[in-house]
Tab-separated table of C-alpha atoms in Angstrom:
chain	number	residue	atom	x	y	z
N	1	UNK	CA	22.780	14.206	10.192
N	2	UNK	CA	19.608	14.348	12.688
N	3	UNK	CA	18.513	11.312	14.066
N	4	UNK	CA	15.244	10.439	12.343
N	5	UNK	CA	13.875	8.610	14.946
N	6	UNK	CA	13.588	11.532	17.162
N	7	UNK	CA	11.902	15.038	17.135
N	8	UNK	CA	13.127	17.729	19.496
N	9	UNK	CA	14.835	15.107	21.196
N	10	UNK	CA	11.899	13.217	21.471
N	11	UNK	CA	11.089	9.393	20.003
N	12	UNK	CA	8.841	9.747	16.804
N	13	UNK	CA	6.877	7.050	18.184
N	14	UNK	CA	6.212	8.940	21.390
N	15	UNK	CA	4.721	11.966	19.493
N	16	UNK	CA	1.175	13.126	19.612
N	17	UNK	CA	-0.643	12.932	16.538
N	18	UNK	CA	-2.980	16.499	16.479
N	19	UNK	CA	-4.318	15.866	12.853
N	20	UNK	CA	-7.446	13.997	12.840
N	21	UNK	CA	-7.626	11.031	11.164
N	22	UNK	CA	-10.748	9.904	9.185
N	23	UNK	CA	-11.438	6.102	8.325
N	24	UNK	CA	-14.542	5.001	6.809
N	25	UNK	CA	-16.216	4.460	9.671
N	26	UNK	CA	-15.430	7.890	10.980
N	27	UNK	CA	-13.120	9.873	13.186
N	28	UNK	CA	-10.042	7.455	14.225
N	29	UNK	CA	-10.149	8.405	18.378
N	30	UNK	CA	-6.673	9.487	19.958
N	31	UNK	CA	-6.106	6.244	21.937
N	32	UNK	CA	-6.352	4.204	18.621
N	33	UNK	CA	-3.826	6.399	17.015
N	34	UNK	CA	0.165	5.800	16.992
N	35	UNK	CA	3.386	6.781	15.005
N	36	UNK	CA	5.062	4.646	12.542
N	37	UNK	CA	8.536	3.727	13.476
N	38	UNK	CA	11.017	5.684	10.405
N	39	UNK	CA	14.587	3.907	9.755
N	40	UNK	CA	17.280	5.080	7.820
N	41	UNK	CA	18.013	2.803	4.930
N	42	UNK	CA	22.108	3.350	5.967
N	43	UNK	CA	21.443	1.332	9.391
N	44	UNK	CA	23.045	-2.156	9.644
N	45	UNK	CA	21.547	-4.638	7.744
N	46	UNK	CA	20.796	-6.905	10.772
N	47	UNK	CA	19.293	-3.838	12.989
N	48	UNK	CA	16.838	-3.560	10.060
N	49	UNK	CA	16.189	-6.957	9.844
N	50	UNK	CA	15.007	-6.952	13.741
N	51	UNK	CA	12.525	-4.093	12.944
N	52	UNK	CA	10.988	-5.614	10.389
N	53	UNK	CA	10.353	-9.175	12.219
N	54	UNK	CA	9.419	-7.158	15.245
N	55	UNK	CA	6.984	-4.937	13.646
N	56	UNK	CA	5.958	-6.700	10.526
N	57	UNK	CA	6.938	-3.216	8.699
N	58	UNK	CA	9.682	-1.098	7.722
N	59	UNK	CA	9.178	2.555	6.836
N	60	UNK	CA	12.560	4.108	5.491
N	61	UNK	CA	13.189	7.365	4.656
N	62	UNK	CA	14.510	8.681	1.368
N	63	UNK	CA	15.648	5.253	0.077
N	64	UNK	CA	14.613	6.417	-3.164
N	65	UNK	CA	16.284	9.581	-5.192
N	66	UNK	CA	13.437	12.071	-4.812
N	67	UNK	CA	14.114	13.691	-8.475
N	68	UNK	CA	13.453	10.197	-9.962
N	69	UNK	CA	9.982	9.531	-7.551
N	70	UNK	CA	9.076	13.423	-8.664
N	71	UNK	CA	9.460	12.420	-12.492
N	72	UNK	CA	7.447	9.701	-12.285
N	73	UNK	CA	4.510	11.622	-10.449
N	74	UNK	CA	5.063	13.958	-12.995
N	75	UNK	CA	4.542	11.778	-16.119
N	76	UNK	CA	1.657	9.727	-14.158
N	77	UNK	CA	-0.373	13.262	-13.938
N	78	UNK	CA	0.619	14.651	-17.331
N	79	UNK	CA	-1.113	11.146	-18.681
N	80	UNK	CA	-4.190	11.577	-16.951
N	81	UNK	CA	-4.726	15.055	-17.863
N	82	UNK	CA	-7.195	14.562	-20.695
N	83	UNK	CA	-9.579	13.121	-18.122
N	84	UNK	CA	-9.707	16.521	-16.326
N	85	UNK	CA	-8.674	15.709	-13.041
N	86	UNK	CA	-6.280	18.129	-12.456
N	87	UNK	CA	-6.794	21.921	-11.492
N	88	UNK	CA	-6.706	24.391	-13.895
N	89	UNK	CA	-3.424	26.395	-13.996
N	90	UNK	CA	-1.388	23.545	-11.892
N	91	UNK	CA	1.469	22.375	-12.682
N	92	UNK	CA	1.580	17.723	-13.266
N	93	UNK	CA	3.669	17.183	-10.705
N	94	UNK	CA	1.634	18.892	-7.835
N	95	UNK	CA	-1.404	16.698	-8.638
N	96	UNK	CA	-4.193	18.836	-7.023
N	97	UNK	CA	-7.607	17.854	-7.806
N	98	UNK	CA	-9.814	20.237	-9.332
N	99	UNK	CA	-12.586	20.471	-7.086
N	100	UNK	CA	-15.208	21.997	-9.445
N	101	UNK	CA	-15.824	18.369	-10.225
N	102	UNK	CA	-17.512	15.011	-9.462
N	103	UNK	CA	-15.133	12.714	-7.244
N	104	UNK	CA	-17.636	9.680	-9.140
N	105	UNK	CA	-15.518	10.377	-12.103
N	106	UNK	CA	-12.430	9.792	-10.798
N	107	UNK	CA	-12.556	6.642	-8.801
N	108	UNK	CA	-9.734	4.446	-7.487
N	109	UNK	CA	-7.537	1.366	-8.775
N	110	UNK	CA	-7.971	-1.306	-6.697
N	111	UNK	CA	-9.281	0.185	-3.760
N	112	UNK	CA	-11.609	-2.184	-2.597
N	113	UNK	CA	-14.738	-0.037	-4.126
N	114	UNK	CA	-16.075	-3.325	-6.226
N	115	UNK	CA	-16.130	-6.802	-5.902
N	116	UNK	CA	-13.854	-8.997	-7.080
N	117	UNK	CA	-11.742	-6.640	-8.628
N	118	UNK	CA	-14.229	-5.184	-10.867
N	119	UNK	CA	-13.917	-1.858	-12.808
N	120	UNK	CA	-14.420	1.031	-10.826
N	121	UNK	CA	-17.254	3.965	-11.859
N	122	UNK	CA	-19.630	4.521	-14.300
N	123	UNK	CA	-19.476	5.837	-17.723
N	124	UNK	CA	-18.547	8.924	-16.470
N	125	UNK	CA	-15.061	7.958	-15.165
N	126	UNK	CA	-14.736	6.055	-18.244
N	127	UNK	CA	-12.025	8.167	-19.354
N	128	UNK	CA	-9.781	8.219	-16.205
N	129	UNK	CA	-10.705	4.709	-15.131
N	130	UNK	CA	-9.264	3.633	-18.986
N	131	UNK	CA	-5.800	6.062	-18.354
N	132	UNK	CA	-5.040	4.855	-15.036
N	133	UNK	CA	-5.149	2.001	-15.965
N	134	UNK	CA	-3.174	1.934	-19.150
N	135	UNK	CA	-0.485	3.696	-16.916
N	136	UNK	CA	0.513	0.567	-15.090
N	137	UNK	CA	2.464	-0.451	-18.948
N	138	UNK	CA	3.736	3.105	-19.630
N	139	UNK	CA	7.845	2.519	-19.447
N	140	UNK	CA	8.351	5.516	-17.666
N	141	UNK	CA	6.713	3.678	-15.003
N	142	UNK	CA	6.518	-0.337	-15.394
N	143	UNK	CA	10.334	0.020	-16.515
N	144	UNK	CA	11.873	3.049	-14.826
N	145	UNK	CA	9.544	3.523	-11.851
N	146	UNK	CA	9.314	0.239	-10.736
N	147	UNK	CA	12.796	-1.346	-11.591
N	148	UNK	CA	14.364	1.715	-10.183
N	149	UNK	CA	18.310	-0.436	-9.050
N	150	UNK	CA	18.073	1.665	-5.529
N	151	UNK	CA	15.070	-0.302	-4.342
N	152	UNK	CA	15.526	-4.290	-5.796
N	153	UNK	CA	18.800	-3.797	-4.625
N	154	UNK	CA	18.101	-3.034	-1.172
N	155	UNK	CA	15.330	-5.790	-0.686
N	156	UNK	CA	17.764	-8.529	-2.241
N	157	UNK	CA	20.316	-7.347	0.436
N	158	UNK	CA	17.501	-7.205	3.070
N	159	UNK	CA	15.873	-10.396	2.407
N	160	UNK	CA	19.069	-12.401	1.386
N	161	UNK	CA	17.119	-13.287	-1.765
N	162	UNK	CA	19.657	-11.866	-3.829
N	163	UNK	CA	19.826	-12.930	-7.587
N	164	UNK	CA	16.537	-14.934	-6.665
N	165	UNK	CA	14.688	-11.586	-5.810
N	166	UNK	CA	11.934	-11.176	-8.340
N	167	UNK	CA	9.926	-7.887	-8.643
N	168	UNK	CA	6.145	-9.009	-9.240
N	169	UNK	CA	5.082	-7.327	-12.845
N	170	UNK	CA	1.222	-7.115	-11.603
N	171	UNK	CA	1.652	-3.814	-9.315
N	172	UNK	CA	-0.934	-1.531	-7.417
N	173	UNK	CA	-0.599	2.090	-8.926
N	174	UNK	CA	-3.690	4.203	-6.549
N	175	UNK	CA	-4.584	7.473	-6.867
N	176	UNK	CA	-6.637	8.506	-3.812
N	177	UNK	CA	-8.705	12.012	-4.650
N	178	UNK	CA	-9.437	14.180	-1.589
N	179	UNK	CA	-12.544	12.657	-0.057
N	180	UNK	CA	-12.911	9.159	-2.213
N	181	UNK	CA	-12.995	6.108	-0.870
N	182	UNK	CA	-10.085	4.785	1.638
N	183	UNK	CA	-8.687	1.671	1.382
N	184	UNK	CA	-10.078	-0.997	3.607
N	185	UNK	CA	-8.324	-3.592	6.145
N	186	UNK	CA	-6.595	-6.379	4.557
N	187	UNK	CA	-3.312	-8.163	4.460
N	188	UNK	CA	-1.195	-8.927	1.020
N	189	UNK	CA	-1.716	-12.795	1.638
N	190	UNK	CA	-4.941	-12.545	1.071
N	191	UNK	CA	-4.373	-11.850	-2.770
N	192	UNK	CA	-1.109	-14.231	-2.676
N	193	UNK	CA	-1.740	-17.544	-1.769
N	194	UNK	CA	-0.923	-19.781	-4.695
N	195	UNK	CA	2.378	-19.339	-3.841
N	196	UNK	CA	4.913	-19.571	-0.791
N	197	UNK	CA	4.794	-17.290	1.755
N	198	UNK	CA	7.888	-15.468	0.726
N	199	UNK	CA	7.105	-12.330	-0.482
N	200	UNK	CA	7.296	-8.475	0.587
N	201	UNK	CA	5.597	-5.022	-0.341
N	202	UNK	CA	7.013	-1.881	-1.000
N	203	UNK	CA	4.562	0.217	-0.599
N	204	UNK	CA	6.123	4.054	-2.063
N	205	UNK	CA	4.635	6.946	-2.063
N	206	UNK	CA	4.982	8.808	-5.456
N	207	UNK	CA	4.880	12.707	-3.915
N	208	UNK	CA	4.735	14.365	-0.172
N	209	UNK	CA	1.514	13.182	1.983
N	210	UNK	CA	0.393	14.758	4.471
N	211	UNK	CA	-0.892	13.457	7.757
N	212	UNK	CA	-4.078	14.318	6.948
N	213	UNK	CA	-3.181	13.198	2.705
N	214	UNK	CA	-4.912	9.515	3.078
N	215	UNK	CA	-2.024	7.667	3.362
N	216	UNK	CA	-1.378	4.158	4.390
N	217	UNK	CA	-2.027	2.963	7.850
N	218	UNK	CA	-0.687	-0.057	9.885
N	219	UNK	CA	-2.330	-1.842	12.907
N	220	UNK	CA	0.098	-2.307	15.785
N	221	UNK	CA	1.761	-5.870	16.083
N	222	UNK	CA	-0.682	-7.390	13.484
N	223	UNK	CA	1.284	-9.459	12.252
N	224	UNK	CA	-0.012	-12.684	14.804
N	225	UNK	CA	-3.694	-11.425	14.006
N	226	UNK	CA	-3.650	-12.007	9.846
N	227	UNK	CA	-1.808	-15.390	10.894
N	228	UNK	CA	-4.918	-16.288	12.230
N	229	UNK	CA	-7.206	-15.074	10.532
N	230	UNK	CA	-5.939	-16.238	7.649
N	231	UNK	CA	-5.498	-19.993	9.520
N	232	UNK	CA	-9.525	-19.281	10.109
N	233	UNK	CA	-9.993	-18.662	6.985
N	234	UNK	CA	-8.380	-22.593	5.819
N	235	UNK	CA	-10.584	-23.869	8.563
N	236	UNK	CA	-13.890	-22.691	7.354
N	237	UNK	CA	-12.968	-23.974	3.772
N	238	UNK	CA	-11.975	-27.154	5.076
N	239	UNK	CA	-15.299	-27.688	6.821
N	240	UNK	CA	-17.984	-26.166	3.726
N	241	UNK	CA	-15.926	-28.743	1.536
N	242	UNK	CA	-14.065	-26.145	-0.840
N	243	UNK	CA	-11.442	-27.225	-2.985
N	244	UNK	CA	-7.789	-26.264	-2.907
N	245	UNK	CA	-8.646	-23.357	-5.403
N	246	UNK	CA	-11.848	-22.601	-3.939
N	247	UNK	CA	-9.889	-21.916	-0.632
N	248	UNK	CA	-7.334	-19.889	-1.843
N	249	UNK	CA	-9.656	-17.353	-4.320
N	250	UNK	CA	-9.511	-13.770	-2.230
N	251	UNK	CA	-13.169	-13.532	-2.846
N	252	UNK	CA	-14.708	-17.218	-1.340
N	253	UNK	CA	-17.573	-16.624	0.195
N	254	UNK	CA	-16.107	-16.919	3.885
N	255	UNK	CA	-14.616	-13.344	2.935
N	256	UNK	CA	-15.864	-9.771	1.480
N	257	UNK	CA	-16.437	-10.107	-1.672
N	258	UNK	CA	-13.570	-7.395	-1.911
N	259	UNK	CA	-11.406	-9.674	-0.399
N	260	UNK	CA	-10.887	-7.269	2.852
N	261	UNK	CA	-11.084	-7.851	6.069
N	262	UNK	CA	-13.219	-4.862	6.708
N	263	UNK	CA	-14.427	-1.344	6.008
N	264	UNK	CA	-14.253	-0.277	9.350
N	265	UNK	CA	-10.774	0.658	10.821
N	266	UNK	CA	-12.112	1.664	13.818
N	267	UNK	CA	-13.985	-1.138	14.917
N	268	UNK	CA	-11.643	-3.502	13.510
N	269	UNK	CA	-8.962	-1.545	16.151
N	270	UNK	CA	-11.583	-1.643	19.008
N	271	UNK	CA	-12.129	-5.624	18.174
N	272	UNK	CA	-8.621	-6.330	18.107
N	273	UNK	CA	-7.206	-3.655	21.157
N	274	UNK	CA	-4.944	-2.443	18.890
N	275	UNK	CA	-4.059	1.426	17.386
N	276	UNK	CA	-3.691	2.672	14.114
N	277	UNK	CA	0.228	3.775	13.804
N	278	UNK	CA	0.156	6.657	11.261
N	279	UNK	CA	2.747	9.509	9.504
N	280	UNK	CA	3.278	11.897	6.796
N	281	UNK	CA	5.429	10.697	3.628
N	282	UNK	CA	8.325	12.149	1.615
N	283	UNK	CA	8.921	11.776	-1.755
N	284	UNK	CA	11.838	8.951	-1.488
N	285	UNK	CA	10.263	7.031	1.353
N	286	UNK	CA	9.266	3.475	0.696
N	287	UNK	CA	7.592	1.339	3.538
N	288	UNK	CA	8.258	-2.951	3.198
N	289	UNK	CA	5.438	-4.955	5.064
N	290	UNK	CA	5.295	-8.708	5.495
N	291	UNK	CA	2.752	-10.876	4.185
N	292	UNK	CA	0.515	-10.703	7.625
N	293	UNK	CA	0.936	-7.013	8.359
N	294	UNK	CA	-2.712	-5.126	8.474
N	295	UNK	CA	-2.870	-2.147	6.736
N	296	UNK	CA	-5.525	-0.034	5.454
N	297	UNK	CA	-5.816	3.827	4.364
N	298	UNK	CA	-7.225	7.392	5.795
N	299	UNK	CA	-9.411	9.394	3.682
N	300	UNK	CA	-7.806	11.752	1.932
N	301	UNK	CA	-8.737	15.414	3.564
N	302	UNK	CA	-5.539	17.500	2.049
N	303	UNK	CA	-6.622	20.992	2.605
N	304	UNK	CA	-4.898	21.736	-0.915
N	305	UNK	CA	-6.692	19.768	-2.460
N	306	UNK	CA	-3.150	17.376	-3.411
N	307	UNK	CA	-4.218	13.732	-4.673
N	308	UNK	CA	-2.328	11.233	-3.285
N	309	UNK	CA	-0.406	8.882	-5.556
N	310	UNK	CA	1.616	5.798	-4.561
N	311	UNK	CA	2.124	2.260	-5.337
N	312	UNK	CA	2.408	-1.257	-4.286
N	313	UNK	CA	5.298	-3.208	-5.421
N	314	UNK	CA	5.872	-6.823	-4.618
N	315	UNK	CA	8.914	-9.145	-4.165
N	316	UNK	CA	9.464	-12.460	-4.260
N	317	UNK	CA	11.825	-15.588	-3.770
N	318	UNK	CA	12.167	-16.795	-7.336
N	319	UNK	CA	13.593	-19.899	-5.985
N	320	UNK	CA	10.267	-21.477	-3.780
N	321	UNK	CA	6.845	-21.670	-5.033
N	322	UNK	CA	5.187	-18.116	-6.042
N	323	UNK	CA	1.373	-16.605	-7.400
N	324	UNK	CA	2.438	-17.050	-11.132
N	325	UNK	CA	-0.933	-15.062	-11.444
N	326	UNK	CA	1.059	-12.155	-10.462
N	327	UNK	CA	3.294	-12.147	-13.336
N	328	UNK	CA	1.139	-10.194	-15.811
N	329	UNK	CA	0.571	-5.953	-15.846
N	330	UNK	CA	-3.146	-5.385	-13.660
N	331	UNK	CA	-6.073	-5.267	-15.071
N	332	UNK	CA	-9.883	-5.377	-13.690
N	333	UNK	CA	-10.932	-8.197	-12.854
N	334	UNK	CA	-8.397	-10.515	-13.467
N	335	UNK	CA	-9.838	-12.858	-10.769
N	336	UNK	CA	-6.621	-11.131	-8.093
């Protein structure tokens, strides 16, 4: 088997990236633009453990079957089909956008595009807004999808949880149509903290992304930046007087009232001297971040037209303190 670390010989890190890369702010430039690090899931358990301290992520390749990730992009797009988002004559499972139509009616779950979690789009996206969301509960998905043995096995071997590793039920399931809005800077603790700071993300991409496919993007060694930010954040409560709930609500006024960092990649690279590190995705891949790890999206600019579907899934040590709030299926608005 080829080492997937390296191309031609070459480390992946050390690889030019010749797609451009679009934030929201604009055209990512070259210096603030890196490879992601990709580890096979088969490494030793303690080599894995290293990369993850040491770069606050994880991204392994084909830890998921890829027949079982296909199915569920299948079923996802086969259930928002009435809304007309797909292109006529397409199969489900290739998920292309038909782009006769309005992006405004087919807005994104929990993207950041409203305040405090709010519903997303007008009437028009009434339909898809109202499918997408009833798909977080469909069992081919909350049950098979997300419970899949291959990945809550792994992180209860990773973490050394084990029969205290509890999957989150609340979950992040983001479709991303070609040119919508990218997902802005934030870190998962943000949305966490009425609990310990033991939990993880698996963040999986449900279908191939391209570079250029809007997929998730994390900010080199970030992991001492959220610490302090979010230590700034505690601060500035302290001092305006907030209470202990107050503090902790994503959406206090020290913050967006998205609860993001920013909408601006770019600067927020330029502020911090640090790059963007970037790939493509497979079908089976799943990336684990920490609770401090900055991450944020491209926009999507698949020449195909291919939405891009993945999800977040979060972990926990049932044994210490944990956001109870994140026991119940998402919905809008429910104050996370």
């Amino acid at each position: 088997m080829p080492d997937i670390n390296t191309i031609h010989g070459a480390s992946v890190e050390d690889e030019p990236v010749k797609e451009k890369q679009f934030v929201t702010d604009g055209l990512l430039p070259p210096e603030q633009v890196g490879r992601l690090r990709p580890s096979d899931p088969n490494l030793p358990i303690e080599v894995l453990r290293e990369r993850l301290e040491k770069d606050n992520y994880l991204f392994l390749k084909g830890l998921l079957p890829q027949q079982d990730v296909l199915k569920a992009r299948e079923e996802y797009f086969k259930f928002l089909s009435p809304s007309g988002v797909l292109k006529p004559g397409t199969e489900p499972v290739e998920g292309i956008f038909d782009l006769g139509k309005d992006i405004a009616g087919f807005p994104g779950i929990g993207a950041g595009e409203t305040g405090g979690n709010g519903r997303p789009g007008g009437g028009q996206a009434a339909v898809f807004v109202d499918l997408a969301l009833q798909a977080h509960t469909e069992d081919w998905y909350a049950e098979d999808f997300c419970k899949h043995p291959a990945l809550s096995s792994f992180i209860a071997k990773l973490t050394g949880w084990g029969d205290n590793t509890m999957m989150f039920r609340r979950s992040l399931l983001r479709n991303n149509i070609p040119g919508a809005h990218a997902i802005g800077v934030h870190y998962d603790q943000i949305f966490l903290r009425h609990g310990d700071i033991s939990n993880i993300t698996a963040w999986c991409p449900m279908g191939d992304i391209k570079l250029t496919g809007g997929g998730l993007i994390y900010l080199e060694d970030s992991k001492p930046i959220g610490q302090e930010i979010e230590a700034e954040f505690f601060r500035k409560a302290e001092k305006a007087g907030f209470t202990d709930e107050e503090a902790k609500n994503a959406f206090n006024c020290n913050m967006m009232a998205t609860g993001l960092l920013s909408e601006s990649p770019s600067a927020f690279a330029t502020q911090f001297n640090r790059r963007w590190l970037v790939s493509s995705y497979e079908a089976g891949d799943v990336v684990l971040h920490d609770a401090f790890a900055i991450h944020a999206s491209t926009i999507n600019h698949d020449p195909e037209g291919v939405i891009r579907l993945a999800t977040d899934l979060r972990f926990c040590d049932s044994s210490r303190p944990y956001d109870k709030r994140w026991c119940n299926f998402y919905r809008v608005g429910d104050g996370v």
